[in-house]
PDB file of N, CA and C in Angstrom:
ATOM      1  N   UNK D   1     -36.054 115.755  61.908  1.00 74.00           N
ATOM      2  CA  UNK D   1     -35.723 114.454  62.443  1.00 74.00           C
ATOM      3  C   UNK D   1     -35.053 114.661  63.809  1.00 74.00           C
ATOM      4  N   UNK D   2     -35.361 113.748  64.820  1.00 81.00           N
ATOM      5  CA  UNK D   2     -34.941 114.258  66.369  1.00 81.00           C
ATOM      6  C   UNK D   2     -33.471 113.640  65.995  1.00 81.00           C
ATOM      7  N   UNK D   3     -32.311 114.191  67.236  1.00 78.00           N
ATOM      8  CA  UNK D   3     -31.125 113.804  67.304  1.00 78.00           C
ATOM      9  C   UNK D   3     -30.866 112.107  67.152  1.00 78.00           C
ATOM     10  N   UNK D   4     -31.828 111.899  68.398  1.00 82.00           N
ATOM     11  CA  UNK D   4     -31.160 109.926  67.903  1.00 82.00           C
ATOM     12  C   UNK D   4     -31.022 109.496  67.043  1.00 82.00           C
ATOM     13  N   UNK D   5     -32.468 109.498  66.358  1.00 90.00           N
ATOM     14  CA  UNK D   5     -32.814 109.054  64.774  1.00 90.00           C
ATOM     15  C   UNK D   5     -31.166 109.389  63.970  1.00 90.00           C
ATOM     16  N   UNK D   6     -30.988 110.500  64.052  1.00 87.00           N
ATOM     17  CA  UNK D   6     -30.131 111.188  63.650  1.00 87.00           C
ATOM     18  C   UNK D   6     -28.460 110.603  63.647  1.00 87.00           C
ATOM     19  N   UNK D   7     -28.497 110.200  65.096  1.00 86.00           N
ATOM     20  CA  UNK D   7     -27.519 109.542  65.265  1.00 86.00           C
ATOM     21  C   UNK D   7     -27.373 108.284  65.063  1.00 86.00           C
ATOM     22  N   UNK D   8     -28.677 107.527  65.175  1.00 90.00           N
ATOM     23  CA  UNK D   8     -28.279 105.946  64.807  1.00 90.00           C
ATOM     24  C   UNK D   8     -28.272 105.812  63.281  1.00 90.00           C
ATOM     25  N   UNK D   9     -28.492 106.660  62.349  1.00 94.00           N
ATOM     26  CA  UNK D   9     -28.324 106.762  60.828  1.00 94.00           C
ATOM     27  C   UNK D   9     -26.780 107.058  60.627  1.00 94.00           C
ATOM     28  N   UNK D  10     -26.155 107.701  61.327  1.00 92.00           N
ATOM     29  CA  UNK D  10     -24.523 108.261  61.447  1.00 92.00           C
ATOM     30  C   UNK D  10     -24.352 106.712  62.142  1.00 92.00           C
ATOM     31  N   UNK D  11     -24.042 106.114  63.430  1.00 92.00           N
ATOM     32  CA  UNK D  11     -23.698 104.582  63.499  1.00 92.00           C
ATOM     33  C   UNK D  11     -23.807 103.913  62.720  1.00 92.00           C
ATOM     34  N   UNK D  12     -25.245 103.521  61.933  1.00 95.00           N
ATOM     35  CA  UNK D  12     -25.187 102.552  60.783  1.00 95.00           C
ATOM     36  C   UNK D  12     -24.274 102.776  59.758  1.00 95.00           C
ATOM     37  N   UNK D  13     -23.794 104.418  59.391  1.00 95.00           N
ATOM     38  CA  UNK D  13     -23.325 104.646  58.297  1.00 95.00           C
ATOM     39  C   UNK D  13     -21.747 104.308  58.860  1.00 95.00           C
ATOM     40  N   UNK D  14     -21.323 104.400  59.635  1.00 95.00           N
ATOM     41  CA  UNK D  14     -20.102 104.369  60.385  1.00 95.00           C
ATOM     42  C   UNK D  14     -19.588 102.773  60.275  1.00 95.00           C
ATOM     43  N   UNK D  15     -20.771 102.013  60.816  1.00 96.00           N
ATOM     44  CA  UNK D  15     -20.707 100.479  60.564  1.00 96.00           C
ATOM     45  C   UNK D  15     -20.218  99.920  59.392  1.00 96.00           C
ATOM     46  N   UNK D  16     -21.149 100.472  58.114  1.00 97.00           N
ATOM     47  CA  UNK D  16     -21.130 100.239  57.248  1.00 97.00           C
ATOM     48  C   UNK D  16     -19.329 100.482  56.595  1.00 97.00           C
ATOM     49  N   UNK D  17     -19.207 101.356  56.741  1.00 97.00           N
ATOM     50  CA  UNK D  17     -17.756 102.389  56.232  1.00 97.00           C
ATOM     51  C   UNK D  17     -16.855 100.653  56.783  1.00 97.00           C
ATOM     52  N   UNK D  18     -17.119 100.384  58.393  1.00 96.00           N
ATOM     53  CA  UNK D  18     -16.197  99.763  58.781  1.00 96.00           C
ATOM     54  C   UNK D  18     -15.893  98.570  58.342  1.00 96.00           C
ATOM     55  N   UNK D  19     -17.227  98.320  57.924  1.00 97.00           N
ATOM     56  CA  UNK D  19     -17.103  96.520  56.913  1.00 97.00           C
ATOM     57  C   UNK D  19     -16.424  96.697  55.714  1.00 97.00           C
ATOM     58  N   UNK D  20     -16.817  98.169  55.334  1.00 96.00           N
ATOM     59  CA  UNK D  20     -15.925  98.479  54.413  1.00 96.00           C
ATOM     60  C   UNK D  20     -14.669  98.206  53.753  1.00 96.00           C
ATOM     61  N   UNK D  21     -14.011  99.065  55.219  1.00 96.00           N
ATOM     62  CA  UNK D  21     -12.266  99.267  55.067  1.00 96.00           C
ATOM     63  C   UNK D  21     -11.788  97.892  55.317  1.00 96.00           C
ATOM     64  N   UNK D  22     -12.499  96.996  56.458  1.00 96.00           N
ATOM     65  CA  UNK D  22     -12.151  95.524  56.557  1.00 96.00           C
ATOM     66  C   UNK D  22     -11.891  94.974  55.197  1.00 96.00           C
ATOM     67  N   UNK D  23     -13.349  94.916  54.400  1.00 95.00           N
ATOM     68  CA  UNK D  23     -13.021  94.148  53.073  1.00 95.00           C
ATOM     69  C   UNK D  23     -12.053  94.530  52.340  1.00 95.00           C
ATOM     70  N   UNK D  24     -11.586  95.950  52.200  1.00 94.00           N
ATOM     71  CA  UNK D  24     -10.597  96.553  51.197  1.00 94.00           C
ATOM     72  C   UNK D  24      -8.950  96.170  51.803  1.00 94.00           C
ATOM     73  N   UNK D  25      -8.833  95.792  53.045  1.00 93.00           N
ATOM     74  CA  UNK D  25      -7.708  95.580  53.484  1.00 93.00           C
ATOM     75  C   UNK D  25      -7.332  94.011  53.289  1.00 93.00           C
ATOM     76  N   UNK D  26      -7.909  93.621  53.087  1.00 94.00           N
ATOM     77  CA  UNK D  26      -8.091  92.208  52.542  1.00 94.00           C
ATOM     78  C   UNK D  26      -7.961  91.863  51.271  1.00 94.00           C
ATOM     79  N   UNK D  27      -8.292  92.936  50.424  1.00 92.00           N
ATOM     80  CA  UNK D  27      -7.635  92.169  49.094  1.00 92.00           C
ATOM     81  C   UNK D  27      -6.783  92.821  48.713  1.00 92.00           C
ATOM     82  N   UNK D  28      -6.552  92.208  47.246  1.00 93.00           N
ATOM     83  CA  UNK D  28      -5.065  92.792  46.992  1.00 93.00           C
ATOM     84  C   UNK D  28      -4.638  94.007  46.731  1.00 93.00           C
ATOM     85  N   UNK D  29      -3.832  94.508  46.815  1.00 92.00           N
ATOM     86  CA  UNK D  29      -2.974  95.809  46.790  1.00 92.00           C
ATOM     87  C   UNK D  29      -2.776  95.953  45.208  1.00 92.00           C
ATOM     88  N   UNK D  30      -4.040  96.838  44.873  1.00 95.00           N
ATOM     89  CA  UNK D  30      -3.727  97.543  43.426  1.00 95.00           C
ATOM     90  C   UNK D  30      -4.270  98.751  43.657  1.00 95.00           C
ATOM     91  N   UNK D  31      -4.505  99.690  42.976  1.00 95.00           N
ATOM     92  CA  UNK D  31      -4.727 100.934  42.743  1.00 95.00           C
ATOM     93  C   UNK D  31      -6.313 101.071  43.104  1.00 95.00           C
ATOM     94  N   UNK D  32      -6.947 100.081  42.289  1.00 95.00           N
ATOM     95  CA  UNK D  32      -8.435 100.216  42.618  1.00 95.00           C
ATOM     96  C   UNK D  32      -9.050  99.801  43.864  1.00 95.00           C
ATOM     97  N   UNK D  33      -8.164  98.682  44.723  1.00 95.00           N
ATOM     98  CA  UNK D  33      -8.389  98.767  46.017  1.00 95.00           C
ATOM     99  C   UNK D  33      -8.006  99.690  46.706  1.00 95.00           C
ATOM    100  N   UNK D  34      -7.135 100.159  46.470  1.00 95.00           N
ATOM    101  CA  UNK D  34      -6.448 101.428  47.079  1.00 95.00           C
ATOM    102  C   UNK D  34      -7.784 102.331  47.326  1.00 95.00           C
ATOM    103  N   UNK D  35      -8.035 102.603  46.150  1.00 96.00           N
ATOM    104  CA  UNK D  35      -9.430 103.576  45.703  1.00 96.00           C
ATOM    105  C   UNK D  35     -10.322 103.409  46.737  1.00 96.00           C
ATOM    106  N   UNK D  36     -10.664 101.811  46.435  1.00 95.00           N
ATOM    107  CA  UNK D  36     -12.079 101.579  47.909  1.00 95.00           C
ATOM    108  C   UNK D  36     -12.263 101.752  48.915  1.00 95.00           C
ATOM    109  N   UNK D  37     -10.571 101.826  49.393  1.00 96.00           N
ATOM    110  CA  UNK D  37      -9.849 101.484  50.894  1.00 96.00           C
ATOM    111  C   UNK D  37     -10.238 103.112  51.472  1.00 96.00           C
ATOM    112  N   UNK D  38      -9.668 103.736  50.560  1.00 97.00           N
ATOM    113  CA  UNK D  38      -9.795 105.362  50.558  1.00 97.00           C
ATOM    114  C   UNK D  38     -10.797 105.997  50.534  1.00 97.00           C
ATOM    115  N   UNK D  39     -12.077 105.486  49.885  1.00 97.00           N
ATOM    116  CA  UNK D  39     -13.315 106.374  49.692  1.00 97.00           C
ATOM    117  C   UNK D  39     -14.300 105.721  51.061  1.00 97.00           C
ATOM    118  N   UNK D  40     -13.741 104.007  51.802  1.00 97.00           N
ATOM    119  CA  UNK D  40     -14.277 103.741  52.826  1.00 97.00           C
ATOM    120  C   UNK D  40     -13.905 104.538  54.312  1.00 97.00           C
ATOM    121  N   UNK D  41     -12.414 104.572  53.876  1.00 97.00           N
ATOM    122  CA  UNK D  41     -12.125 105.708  54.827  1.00 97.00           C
ATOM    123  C   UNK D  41     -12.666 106.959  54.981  1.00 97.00           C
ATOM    124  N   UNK D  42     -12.498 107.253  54.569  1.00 97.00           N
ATOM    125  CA  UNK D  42     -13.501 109.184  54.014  1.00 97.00           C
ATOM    126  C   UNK D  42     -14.803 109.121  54.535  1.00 97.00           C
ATOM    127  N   UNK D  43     -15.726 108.082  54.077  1.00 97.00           N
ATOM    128  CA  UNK D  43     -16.995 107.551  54.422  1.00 97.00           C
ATOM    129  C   UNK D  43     -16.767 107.746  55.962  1.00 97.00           C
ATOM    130  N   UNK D  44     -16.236 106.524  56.741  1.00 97.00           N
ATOM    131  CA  UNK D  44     -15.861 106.307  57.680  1.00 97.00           C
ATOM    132  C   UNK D  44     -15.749 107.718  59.200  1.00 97.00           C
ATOM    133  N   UNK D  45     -14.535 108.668  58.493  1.00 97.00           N
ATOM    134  CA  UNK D  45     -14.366 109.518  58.952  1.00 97.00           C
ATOM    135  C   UNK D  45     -15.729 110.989  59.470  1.00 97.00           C
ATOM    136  N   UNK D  46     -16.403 111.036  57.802  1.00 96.00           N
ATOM    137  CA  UNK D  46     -17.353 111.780  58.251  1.00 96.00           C
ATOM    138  C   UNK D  46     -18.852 110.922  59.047  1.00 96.00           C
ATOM    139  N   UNK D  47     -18.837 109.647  58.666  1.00 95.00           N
ATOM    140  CA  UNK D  47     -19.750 109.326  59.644  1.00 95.00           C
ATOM    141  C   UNK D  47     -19.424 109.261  60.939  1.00 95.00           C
ATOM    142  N   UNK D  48     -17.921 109.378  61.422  1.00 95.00           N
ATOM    143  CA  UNK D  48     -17.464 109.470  62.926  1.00 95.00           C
ATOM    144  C   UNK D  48     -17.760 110.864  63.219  1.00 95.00           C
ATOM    145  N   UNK D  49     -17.326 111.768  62.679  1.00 94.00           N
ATOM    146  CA  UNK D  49     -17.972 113.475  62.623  1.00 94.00           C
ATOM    147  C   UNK D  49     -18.828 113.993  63.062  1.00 94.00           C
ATOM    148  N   UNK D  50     -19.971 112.947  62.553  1.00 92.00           N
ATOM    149  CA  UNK D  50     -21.225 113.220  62.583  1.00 92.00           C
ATOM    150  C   UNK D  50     -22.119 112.500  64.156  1.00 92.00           C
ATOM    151  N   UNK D  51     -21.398 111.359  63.914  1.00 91.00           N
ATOM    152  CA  UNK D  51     -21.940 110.786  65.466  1.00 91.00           C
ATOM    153  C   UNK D  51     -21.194 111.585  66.534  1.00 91.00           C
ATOM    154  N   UNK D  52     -20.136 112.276  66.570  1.00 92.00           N
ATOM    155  CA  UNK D  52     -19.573 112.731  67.613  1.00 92.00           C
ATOM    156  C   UNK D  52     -20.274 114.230  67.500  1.00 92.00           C
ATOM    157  N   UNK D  53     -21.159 115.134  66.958  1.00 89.00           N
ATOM    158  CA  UNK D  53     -21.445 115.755  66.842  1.00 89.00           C
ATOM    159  C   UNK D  53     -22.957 115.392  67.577  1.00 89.00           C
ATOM    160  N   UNK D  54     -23.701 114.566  67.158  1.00 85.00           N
ATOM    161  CA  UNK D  54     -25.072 114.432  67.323  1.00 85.00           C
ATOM    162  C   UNK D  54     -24.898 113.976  68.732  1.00 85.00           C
ATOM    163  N   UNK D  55     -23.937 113.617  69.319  1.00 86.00           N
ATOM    164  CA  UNK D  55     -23.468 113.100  71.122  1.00 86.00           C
ATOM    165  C   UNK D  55     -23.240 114.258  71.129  1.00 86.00           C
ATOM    166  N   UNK D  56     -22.992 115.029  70.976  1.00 87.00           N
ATOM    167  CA  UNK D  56     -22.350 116.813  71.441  1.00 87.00           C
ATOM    168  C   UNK D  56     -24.106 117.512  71.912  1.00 87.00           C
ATOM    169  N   UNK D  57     -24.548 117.479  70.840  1.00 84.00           N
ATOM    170  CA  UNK D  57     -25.739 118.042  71.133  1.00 84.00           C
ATOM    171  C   UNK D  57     -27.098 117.395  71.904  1.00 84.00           C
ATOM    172  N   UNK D  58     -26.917 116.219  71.749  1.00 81.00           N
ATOM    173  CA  UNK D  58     -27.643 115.293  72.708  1.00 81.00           C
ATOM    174  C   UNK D  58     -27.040 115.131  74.246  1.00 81.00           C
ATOM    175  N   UNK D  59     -25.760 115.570  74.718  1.00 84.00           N
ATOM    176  CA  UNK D  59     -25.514 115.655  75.651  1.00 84.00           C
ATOM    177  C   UNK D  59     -25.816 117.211  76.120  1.00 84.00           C
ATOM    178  N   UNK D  60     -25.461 118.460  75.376  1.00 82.00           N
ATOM    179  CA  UNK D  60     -25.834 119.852  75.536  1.00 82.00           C
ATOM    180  C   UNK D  60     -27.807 119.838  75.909  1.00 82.00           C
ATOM    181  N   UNK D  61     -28.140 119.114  74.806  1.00 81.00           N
ATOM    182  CA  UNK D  61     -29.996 119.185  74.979  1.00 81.00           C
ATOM    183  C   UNK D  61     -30.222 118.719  76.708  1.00 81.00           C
ATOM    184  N   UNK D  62     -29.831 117.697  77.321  1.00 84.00           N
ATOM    185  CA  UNK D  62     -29.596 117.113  78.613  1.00 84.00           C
ATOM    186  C   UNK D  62     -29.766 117.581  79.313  1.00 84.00           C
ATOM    187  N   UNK D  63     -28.530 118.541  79.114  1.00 85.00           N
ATOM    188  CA  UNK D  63     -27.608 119.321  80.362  1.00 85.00           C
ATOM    189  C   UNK D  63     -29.176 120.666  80.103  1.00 85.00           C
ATOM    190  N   UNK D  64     -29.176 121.075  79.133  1.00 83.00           N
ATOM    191  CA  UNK D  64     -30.463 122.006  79.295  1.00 83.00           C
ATOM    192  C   UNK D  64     -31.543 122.239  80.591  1.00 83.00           C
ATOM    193  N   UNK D  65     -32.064 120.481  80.011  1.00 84.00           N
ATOM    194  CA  UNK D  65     -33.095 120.208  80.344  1.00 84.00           C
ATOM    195  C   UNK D  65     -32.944 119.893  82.228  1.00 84.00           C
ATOM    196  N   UNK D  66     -32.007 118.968  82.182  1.00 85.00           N
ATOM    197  CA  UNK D  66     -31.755 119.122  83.788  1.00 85.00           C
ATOM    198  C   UNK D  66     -31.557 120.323  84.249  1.00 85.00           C
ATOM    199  N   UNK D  67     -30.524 121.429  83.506  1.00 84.00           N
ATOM    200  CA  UNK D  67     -30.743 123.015  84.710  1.00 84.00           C
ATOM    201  C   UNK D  67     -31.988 123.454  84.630  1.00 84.00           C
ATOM    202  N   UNK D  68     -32.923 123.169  83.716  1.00 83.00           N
ATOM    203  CA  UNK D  68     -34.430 123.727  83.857  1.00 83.00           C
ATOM    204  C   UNK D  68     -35.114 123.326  85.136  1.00 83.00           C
ATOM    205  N   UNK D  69     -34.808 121.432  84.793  1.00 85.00           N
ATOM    206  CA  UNK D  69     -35.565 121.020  85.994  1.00 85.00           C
ATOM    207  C   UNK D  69     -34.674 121.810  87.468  1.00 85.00           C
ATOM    208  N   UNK D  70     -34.141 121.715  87.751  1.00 86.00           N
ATOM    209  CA  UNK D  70     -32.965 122.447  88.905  1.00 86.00           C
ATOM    210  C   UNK D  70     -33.375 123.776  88.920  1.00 86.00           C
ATOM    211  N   UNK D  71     -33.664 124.609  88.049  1.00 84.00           N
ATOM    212  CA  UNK D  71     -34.071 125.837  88.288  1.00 84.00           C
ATOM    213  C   UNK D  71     -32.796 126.752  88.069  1.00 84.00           C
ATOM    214  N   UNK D  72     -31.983 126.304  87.522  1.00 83.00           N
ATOM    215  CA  UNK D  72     -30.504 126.865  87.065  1.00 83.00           C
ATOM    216  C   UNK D  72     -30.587 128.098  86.138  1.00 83.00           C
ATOM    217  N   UNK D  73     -30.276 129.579  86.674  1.00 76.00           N
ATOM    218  CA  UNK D  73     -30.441 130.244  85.224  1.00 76.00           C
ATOM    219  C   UNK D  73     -29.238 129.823  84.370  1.00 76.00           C
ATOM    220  N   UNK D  74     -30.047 130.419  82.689  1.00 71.00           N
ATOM    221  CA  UNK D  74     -28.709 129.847  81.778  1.00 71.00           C
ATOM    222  C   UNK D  74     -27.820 130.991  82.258  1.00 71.00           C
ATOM    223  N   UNK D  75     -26.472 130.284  80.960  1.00 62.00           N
ATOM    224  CA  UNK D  75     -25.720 131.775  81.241  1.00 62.00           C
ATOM    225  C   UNK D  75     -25.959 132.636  80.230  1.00 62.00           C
ATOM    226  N   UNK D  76     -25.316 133.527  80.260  1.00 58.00           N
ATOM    227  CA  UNK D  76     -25.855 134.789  79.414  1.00 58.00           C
ATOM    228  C   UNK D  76     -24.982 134.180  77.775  1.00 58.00           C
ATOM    229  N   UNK D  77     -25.527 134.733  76.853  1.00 54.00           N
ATOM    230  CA  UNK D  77     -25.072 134.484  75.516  1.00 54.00           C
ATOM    231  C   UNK D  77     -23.469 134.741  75.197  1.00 54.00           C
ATOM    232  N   UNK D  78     -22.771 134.094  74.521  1.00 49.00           N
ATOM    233  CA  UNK D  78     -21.382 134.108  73.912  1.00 49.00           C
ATOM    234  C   UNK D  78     -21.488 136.391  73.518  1.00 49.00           C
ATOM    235  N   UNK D  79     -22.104 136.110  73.091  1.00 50.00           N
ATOM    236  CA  UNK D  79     -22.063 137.792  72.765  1.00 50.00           C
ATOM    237  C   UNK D  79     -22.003 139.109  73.960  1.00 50.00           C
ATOM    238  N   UNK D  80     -22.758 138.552  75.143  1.00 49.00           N
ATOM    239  CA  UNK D  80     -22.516 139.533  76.022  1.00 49.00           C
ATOM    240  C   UNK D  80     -21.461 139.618  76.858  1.00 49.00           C
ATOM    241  N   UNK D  81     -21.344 141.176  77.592  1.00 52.00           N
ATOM    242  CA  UNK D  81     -19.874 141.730  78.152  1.00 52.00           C
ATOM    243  C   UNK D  81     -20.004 140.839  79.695  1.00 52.00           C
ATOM    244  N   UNK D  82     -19.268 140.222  80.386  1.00 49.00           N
ATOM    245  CA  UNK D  82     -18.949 140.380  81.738  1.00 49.00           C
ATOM    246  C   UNK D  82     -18.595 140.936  82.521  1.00 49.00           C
ATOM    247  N   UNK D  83     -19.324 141.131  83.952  1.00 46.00           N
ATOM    248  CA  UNK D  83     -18.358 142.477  84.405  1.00 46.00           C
ATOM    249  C   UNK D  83     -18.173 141.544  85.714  1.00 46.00           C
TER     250      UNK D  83
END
């Protein structure tokens, strides 16, 4: 599945989380809302994770592709020595 796809499935899920925590803050304060409030949060959190991740690499894929067009060599790998 390409990154966007990718990412607008992480937004929707993010959305979703957020109607979520809205509704759970809204009712009353017992244990089992507590529960909802908490598992919308969690939800919430890793769908933020995930969209800020899939922008990480959709901005890295970019940056690629423009030093290609530019004619930019990469840099050398995390593993090699500098001198």
């Amino acid at each position: 599945m390409s990154v966007p796809k990718h990412l607008a499935e992480a937004a929707a899920r993010l959305k979703e989380a957020s109607f979520r925590i809205d509704e759970a803050r809204q009712g009353p304060v017992t244990c089992e809302n507590q529960k909802v409030w908490l598992e919308a949060l969690t939800d919430y959190c890793m769908a933020l994770s995930e969209v800020q991740s899939y922008n990480n690499e959709s901005v890295h894929e970019k940056l690629h592709e423009l030093a290609g067009r530019a004619g930019i060599k990469p840099f050398p790998g995390s593993g090699s020595a500098h001198t």
